[in-house]
CSV table of C-alpha atoms in Angstrom, one decimal:
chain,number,residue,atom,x,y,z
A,130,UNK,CA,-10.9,-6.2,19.5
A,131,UNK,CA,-10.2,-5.3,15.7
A,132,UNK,CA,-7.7,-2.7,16.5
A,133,UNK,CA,-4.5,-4.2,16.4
A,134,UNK,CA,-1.3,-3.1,15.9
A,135,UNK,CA,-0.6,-1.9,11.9
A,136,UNK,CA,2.5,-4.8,11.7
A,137,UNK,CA,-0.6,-7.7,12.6
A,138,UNK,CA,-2.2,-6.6,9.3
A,139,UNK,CA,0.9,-5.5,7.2
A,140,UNK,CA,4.0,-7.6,8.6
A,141,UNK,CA,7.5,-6.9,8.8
A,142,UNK,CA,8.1,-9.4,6.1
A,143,UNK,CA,5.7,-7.1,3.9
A,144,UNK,CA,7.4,-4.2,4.7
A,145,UNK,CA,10.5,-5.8,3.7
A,146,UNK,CA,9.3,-6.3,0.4
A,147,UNK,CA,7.7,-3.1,0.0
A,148,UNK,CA,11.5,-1.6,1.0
A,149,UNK,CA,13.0,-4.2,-1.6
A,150,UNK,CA,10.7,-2.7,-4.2
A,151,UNK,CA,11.1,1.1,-3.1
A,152,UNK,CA,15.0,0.7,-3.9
A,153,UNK,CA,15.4,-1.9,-6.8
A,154,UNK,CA,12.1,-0.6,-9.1
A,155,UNK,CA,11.8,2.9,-6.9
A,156,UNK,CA,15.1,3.8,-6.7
A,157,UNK,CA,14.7,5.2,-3.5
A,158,UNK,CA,17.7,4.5,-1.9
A,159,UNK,CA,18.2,7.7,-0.1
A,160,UNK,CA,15.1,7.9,1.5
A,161,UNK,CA,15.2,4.0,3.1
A,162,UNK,CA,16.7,4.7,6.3
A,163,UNK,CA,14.2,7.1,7.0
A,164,UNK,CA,11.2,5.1,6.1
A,165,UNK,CA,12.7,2.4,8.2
A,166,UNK,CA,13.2,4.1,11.0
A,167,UNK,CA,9.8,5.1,10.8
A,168,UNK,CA,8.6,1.8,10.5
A,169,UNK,CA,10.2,0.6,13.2
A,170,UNK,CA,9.4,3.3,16.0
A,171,UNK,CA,6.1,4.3,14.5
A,172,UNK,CA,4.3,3.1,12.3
A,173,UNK,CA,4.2,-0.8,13.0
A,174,UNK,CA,2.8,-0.4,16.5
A,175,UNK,CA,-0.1,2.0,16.2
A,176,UNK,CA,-3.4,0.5,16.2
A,177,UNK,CA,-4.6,0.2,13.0
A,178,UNK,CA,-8.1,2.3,13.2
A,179,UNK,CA,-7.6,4.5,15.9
A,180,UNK,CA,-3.9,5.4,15.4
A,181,UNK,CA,-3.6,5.1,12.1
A,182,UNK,CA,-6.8,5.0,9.4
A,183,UNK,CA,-8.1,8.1,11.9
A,184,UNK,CA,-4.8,10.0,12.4
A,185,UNK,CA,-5.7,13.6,11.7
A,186,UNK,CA,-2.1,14.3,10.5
A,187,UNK,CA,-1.8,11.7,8.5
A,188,UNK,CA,-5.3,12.5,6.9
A,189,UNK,CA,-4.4,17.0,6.5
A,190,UNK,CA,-1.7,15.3,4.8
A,191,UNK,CA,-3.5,13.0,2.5
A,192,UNK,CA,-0.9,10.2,3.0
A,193,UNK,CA,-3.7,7.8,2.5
A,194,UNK,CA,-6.2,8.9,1.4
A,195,UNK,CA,-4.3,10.2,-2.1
A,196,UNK,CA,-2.9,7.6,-3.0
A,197,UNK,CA,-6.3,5.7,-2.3
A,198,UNK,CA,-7.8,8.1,-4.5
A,199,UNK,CA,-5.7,7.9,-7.4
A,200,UNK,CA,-5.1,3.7,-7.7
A,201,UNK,CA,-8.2,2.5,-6.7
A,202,UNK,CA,-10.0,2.6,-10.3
A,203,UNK,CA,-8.1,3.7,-12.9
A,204,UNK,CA,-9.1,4.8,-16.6
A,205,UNK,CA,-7.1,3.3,-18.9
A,206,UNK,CA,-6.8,4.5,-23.0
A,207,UNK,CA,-8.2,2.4,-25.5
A,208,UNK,CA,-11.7,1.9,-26.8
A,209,UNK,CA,-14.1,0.0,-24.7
A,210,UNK,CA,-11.4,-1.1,-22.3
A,211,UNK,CA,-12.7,-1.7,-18.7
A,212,UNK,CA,-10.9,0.8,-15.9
A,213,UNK,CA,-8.0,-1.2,-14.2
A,214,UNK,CA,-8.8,-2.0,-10.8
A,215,UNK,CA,-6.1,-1.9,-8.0
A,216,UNK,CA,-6.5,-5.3,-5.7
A,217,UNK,CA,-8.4,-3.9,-2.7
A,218,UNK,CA,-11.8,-5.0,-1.3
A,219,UNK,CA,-13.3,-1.9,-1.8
A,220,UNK,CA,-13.8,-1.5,-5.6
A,221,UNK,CA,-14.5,-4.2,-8.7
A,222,UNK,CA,-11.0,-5.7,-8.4
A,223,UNK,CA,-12.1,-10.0,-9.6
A,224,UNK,CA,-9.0,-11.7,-8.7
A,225,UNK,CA,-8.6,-13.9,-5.6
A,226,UNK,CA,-7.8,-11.8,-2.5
A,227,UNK,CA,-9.1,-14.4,0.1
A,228,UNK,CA,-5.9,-14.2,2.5
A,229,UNK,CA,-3.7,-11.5,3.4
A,230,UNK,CA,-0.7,-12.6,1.7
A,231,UNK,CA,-2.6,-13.2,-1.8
A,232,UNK,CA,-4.0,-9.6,-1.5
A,233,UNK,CA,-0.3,-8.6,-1.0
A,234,UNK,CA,1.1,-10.4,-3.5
A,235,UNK,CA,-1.5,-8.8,-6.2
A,236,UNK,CA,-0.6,-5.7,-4.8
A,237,UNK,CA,2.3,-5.5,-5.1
A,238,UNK,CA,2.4,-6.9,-8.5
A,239,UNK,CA,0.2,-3.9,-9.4
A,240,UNK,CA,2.1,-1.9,-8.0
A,241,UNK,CA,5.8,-1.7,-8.7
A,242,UNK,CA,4.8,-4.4,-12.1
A,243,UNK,CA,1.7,-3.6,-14.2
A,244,UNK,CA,2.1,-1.1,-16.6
A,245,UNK,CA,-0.5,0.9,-18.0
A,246,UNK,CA,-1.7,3.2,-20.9
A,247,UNK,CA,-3.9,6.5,-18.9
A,248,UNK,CA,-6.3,8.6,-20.4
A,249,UNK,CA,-4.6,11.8,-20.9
């Protein structure tokens, strides 16, 4: 069975990253403990499809599908650029995403790292 817990997918060790990011590039400090704590007694053992991608609270609330929508492709300024592709399987992103860890890495990097010039 595919559905397996969220932390088989995105491990602690990820989420530990993520956290470092949230508070050193973030600055998030304040909200940490709580976003731990959810981590810990939520998130990280709901099956990943039928507790999580099909939640209908987390969907009402776009926690998801939002971000999704705004990363996934984005138009950058500058004539004839390309748009900038967040690493994901689902759009034109060309870099190497053939294990979990290199998708991570790249999205992360992307994330919290790459800098970019939007269309107003």
């Amino acid at each position: 069975d595919g559905d397996v817990p969220v932390h088989m997918v995105f491990t602690d060790g990820m989420y530990d990253r993520l956290e470092r990011r949230m508070i050193e590039t973030a600055g998030w400090d304040e909200t940490v403990p709580t976003v731990r704590s959810m981590w810990m007694e939520d998130f990280r053992k709901r099956r990943i499809v039928s507790e999580f991608v099909r939640d209908e609270s987390l969907g009402s609330k776009r926690l998801a599908s939002m971000p999704d929508r705004v990363t996934n492709t984005i138009n950058v300024a500058g004539e004839g650029e390309k748009p900038v592709c967040r690493p994901t399987v689902i759009n034109m992103y060309d870099g190497d995403l053939s294990t979990v860890d290199k998708w991570y890495d790249a999205w992360e990097t992307f994330m919290f790292d790459t800098e970019l010039d939007i269309l107003a």
